[in-house]
Short mmCIF file of C-alpha atoms and ligand atoms in Angstrom, two decimals:
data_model
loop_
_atom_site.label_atom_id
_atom_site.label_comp_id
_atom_site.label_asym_id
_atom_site.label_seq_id
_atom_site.Cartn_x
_atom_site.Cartn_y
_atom_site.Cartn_z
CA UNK A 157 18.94 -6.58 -38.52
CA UNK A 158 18.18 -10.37 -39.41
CA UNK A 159 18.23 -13.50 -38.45
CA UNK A 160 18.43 -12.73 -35.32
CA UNK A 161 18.73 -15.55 -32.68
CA UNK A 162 18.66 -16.62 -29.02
CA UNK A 163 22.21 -15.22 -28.89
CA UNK A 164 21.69 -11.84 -30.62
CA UNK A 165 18.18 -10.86 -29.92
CA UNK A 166 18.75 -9.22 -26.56
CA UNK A 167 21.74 -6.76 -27.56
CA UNK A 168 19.27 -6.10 -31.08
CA UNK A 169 16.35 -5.21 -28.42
CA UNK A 170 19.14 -2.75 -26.13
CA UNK A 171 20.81 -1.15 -29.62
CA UNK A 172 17.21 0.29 -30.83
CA UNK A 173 16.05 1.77 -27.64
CA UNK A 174 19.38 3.57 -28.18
CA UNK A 175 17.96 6.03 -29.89
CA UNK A 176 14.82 6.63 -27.05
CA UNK A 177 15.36 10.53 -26.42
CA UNK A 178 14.25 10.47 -22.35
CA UNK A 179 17.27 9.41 -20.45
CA UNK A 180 15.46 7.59 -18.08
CA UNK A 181 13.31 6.46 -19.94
CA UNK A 182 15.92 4.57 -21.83
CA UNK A 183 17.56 3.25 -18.79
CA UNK A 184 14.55 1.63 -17.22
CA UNK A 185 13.44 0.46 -20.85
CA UNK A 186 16.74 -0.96 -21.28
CA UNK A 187 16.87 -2.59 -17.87
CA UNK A 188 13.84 -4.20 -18.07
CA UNK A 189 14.40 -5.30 -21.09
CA UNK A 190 18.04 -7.33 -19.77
CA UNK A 191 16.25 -8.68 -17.03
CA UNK A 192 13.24 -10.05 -19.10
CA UNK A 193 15.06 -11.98 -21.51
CA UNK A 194 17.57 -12.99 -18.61
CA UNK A 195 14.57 -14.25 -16.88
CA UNK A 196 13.20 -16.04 -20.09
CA UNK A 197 16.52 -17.86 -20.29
CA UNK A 198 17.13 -18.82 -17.28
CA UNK A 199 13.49 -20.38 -17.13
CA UNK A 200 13.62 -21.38 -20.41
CA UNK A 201 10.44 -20.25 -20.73
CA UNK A 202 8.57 -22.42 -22.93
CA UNK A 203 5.99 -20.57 -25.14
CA UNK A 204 2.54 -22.51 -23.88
CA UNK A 205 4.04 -20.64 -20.20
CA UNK A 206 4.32 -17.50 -21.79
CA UNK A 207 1.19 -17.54 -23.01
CA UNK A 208 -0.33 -18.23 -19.83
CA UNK A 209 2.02 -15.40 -18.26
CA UNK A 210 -0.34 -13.00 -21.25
CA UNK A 211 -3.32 -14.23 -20.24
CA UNK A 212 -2.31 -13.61 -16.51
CA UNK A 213 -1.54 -9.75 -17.54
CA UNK A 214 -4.57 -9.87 -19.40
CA UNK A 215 -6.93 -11.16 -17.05
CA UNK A 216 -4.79 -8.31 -14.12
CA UNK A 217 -5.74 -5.15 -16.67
CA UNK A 218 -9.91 -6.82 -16.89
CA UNK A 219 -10.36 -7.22 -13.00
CA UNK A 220 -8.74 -3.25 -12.42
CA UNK A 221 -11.91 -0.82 -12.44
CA UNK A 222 -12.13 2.69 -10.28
CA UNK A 223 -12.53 0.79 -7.03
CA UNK A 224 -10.49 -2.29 -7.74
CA UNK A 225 -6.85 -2.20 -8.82
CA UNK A 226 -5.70 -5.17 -9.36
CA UNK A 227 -2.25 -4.12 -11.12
CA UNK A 228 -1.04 -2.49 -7.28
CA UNK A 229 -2.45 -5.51 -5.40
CA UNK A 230 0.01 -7.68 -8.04
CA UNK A 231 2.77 -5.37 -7.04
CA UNK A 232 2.35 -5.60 -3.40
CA UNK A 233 2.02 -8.96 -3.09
CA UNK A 234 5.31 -9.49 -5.39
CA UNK A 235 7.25 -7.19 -2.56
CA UNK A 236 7.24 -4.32 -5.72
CA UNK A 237 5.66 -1.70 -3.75
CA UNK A 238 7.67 -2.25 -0.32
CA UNK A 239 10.72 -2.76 -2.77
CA UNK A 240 10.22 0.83 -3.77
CA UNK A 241 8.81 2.51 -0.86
CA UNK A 242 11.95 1.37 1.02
CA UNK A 243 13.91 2.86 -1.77
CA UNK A 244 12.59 6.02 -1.74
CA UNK A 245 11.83 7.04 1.72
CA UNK A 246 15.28 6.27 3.24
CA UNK A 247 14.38 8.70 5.92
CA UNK A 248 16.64 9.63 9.54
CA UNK A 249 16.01 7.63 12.16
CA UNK A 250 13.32 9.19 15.19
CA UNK A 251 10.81 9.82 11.52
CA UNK A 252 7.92 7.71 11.02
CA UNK A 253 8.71 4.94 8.18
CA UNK A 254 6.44 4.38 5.40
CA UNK A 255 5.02 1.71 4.04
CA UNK A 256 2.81 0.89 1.15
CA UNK A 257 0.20 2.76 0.01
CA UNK A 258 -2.03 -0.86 -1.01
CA UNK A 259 -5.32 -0.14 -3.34
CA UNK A 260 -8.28 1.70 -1.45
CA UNK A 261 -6.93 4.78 -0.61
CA UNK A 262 -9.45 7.64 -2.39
CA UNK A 263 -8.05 10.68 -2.88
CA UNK A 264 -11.25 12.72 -2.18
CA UNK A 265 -12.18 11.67 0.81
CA UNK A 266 -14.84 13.43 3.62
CA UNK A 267 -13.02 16.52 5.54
CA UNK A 268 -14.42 16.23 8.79
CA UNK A 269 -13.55 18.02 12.14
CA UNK A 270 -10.62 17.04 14.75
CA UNK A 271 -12.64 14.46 16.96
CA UNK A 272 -14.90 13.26 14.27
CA UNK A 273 -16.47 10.00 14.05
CA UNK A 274 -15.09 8.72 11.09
CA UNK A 275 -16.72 5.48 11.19
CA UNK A 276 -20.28 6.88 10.34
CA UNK A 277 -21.97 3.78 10.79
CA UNK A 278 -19.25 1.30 10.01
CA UNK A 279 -20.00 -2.19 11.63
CA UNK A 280 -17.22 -3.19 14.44
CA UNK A 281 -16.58 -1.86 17.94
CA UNK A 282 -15.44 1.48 18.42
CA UNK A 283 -12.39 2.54 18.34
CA UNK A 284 -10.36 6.21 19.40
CA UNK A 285 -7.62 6.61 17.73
CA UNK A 286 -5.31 9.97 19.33
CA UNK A 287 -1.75 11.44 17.97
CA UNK A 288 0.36 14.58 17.09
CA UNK A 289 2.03 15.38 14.53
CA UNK A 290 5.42 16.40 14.94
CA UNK A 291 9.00 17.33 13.46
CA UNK A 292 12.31 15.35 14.32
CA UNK A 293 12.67 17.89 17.11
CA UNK A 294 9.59 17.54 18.44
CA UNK A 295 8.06 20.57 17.48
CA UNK A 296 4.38 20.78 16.82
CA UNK A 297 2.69 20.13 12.77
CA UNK A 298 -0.09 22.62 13.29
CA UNK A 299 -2.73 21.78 10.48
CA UNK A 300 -1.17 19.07 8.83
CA UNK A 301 -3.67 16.99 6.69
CA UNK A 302 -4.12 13.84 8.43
CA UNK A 303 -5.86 11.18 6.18
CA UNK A 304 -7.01 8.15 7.52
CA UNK A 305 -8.86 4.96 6.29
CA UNK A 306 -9.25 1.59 7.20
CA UNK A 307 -11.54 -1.80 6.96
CA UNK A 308 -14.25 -2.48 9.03
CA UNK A 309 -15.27 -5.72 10.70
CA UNK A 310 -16.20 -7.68 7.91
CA UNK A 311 -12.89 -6.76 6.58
CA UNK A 312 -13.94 -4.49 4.69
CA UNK A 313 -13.29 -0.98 3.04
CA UNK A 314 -16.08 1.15 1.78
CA UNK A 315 -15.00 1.08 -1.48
CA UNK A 316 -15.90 -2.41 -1.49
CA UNK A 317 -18.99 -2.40 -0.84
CA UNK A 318 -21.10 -2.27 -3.78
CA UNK A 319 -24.56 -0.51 -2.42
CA UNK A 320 -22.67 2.00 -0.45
CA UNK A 321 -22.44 5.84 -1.96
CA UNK A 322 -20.65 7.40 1.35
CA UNK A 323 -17.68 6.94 2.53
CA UNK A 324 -17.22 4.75 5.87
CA UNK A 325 -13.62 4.58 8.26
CA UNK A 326 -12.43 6.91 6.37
CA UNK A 327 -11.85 10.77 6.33
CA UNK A 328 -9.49 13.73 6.40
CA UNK A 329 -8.69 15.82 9.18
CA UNK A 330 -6.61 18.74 10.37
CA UNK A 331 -3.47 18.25 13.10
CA UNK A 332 -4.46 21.20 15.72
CA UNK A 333 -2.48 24.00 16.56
CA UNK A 334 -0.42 21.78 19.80
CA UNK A 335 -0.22 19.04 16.09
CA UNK A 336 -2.62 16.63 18.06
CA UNK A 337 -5.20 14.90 16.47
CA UNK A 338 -7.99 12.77 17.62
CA UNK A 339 -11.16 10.70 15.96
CA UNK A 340 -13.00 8.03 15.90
CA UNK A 341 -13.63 4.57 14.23
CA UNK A 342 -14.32 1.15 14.48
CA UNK A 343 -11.11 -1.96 15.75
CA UNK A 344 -9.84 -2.78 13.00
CA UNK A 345 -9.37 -6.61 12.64
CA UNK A 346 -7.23 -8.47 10.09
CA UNK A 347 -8.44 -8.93 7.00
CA UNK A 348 -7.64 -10.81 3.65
CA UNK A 349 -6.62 -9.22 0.25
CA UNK A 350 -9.16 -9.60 -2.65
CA UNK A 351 -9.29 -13.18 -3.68
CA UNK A 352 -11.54 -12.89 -6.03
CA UNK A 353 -9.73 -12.40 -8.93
CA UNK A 354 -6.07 -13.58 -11.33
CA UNK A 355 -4.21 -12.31 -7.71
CA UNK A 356 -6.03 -14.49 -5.51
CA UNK A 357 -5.54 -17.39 -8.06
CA UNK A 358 -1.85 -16.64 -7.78
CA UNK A 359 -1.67 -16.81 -4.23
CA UNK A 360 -3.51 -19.86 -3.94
CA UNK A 361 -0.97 -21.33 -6.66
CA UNK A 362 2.18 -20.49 -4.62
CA UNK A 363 0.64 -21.52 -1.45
CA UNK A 364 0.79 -18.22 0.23
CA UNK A 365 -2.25 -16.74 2.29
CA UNK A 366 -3.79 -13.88 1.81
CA UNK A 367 -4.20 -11.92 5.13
CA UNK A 368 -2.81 -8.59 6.30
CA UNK A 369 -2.22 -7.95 9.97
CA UNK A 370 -5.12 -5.66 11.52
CA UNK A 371 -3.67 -1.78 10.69
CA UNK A 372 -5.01 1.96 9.92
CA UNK A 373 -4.09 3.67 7.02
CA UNK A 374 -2.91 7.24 7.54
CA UNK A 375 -1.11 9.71 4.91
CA UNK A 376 -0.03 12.84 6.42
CA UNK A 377 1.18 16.25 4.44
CA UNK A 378 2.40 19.51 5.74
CA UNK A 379 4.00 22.21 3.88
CA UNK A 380 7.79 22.03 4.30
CA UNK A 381 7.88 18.29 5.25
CA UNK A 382 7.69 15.34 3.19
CA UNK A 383 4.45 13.69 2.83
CA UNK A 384 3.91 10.20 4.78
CA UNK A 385 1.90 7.09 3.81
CA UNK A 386 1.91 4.62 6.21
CA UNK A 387 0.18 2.10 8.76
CA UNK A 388 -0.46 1.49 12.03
CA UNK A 389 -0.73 -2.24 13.23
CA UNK A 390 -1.47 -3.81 16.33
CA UNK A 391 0.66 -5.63 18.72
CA UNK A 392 0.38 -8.97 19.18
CA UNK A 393 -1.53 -9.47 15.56
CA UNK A 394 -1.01 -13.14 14.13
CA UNK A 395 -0.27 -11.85 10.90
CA UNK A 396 2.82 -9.66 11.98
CA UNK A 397 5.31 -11.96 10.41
CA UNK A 398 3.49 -13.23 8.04
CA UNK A 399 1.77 -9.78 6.12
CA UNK A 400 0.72 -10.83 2.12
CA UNK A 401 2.05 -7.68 1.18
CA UNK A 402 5.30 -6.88 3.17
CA UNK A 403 4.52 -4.20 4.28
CA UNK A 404 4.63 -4.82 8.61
CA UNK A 405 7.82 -2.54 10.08
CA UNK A 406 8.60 -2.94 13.41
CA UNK A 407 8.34 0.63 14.57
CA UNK A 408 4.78 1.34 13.36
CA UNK A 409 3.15 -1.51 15.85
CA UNK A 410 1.26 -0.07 18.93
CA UNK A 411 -0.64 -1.39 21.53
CA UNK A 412 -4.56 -1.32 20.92
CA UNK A 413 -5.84 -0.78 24.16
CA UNK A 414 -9.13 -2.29 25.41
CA UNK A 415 -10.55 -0.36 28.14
CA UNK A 416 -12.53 -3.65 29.39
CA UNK A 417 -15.93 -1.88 27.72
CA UNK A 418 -16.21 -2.33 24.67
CA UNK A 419 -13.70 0.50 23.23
CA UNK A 420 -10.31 0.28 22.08
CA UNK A 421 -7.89 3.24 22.20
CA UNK A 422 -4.31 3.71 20.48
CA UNK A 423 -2.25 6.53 20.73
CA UNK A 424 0.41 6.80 18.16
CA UNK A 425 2.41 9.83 16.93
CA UNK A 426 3.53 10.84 13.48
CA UNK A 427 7.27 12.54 13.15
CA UNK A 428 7.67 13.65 10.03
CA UNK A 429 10.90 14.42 7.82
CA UNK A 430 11.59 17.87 6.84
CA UNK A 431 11.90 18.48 3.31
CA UNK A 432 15.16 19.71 2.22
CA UNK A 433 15.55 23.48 1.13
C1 BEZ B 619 -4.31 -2.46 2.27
O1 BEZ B 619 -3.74 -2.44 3.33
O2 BEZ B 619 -5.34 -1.81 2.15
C2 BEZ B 619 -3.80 -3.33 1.18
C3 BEZ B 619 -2.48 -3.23 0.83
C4 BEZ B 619 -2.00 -4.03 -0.18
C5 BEZ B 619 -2.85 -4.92 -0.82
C6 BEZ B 619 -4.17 -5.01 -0.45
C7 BEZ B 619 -4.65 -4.21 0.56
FE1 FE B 620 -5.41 -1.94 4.50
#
C-alpha cells in the first residue's frame, strides 16, 4: 500500500478496518471514516484549518473535568445529542418524549422524601413542582425513581459552583403508591450554556446565542418500563424556538403558574413506555 493519493486514500483507510473483528465497531469506524474524508473534500480543507480543527479538539478534551464536560456540551450544541435521542427513543404516542440529557446531571444525587424541599437553600423564588407517574393506560408507577435537577436564579447548577460541597435543586425521590409525586424548588429562569470555554468561542464564531429556555430536568426509572430523561419548560419562554441545544419539544411545555405570591406551581405528568418482554 503506496503512494497513495487523494483518489486512493479513502478506500486504503475502509480496506484495513476490514479486518476490525467487532461488527459494529467496523461499521461506525468505517462510516466515519467516509464521511470525514467526504467532508475534507468537499471543504477542501486546507491544512492551517485542520490544524485549528486539532487544537479545537484539543482545547474540548482540557476544559472537560468531573463537573464540566465540555465534549457533551459540543455535541448538544451541534444537534448530536437530540440527533440521537430522537433516534433512539422513537416511543408511541400518549408517552412522555425525551430529550437530552445536557452535562450536570450527577448520578449520586440526595434521596430525599416525596414533598421534599429540594432547593435547600438555592437562591430564586419558590417553586412546587407536582406529577404522577404513569403507564400508557394510565395506570399508576408506584415507586418509580424520580430524579430531578435544575439551575437556580443565577442560572446556575450546583455543580457549578465552586465553594459549594452539597447538592442544591437537585435530588431523587420516590413516585407514591397512587405514582404521584410532589417537591419543592426554586423558578427556574433561562439560563446560558457555559461560555467560558473552546464551546462558547464557537458559538460566538457562528453567531449563535447561547441560552436555553427556562426547564427542569427529570429522569425517571421503574422496573418494567423504559427509563426517561427529559425536561420540562415553560410556556411562553423566549427561548422556545430558539434553544442552543435543540432540545425544546412541543409536548413537554407547561404552564408555570404564579399564584400572585410569590410561588410558582406546575403540574406535569410523566407516562412512561413499557419495556418490551
Ligand atoms: C442543560 O440543560 O443542563 C444543558 C443541556 C445541554 C447543554 C448545556 C446545558
Ligand atoms: Fe438544564
Amino acid at each position: 500500500m503506496r503512494n497513495l493519493n487523494q483518489e486512493t486514500i479513502t478506500q486504503a483507510v475502509i480496506a484495513r478496518l476490514a479486518q476490525t473483528p467487532d461488527a459494529r465497531l467496523k461499521e461506525l469506524m468505517t462510516s466515519l471514516v467516509q464521511h470525514l474524508h467526504a467532508f475534507a473534500r468537499e471543504t477542501r480543507l486546507t491544512e492551517p484549518e485542520w490544524q485549528m480543527g486539532i487544537e479545537f479538539l484539543t482545547a474540548v478534551g482540557h476544559k472537560c473535568s468531573p463537573t464540566r464536560q465540555e465534549f457533551v456540551l459540543l455535541s448538544d450544541v451541534l444537534g448530536l445529542s437530540t440527533l440521537t435521542v430522537a433516534m433512539n427513543h422513537d416511543k408511541p404516542a400518549g408517552c412522555t418524549e425525551s430529550t437530552v440529557l445536557g452535562p450536570f446531571y450527577v448520578a449520586d444525587a440526595p434521596r430525599l422524601p416525596n414533598g421534599a424541599d429540594l432547593a435547600r437553600g438555592a437562591p430564586g423564588q419558590p417553586c412546587l413542582v407536582q406529577g404522577r407517574v404513569c403507564a400508557l393506560d394510565g395506570a399508576a408507577v408506584a415507586g418509580a425513581e424520580v430524579e430531578f435537577w435544575q439551575s437556580d436564579a443565577e442560572g446556575r447548577y450546583d455543580v457549578q459552583y465552586e465553594d459549594l460541597d452539597e447538592h442544591r435543586a437537585r435530588g431523587v425521590l420516590s413516585s407514591g403508591s397512587d405514582g404521584r409525586f410532589e417537591l419543592r424548588t426554586v423558578l427556574a429562569l433561562p439560563y446560558p450554556v457555559p461560555v467560558d470555554g473552546p464551546v462558547g468561542q464557537l458559538l460566538g464564531a457562528t453567531g449563535g446565542h447561547p441560552w436555553r429556555p427556562a426547564h427542569m430536568h427529570f429522569k425517571i426509572s421503574a422496573p418494567g418500563y423504559e427509563p426517561l430523561t427529559t425536561h420540562v419548560y415553560r410556556q411562553d419562554d423566549p427561548y422556545l424556538d430558539s434553544d442552543a441545544v435543540y432540545g425544546v419539544r412541543h409536548s413537554l411545555i407547561a404552564p408555570w403558574v404564579d399564584d400572585g405570591q410569590g410561588m410558582h406551581r406546575i403540574e406535569f405528568d410523566f407516562v412512561l413506555q413499557r419495556r418490551a418482554l
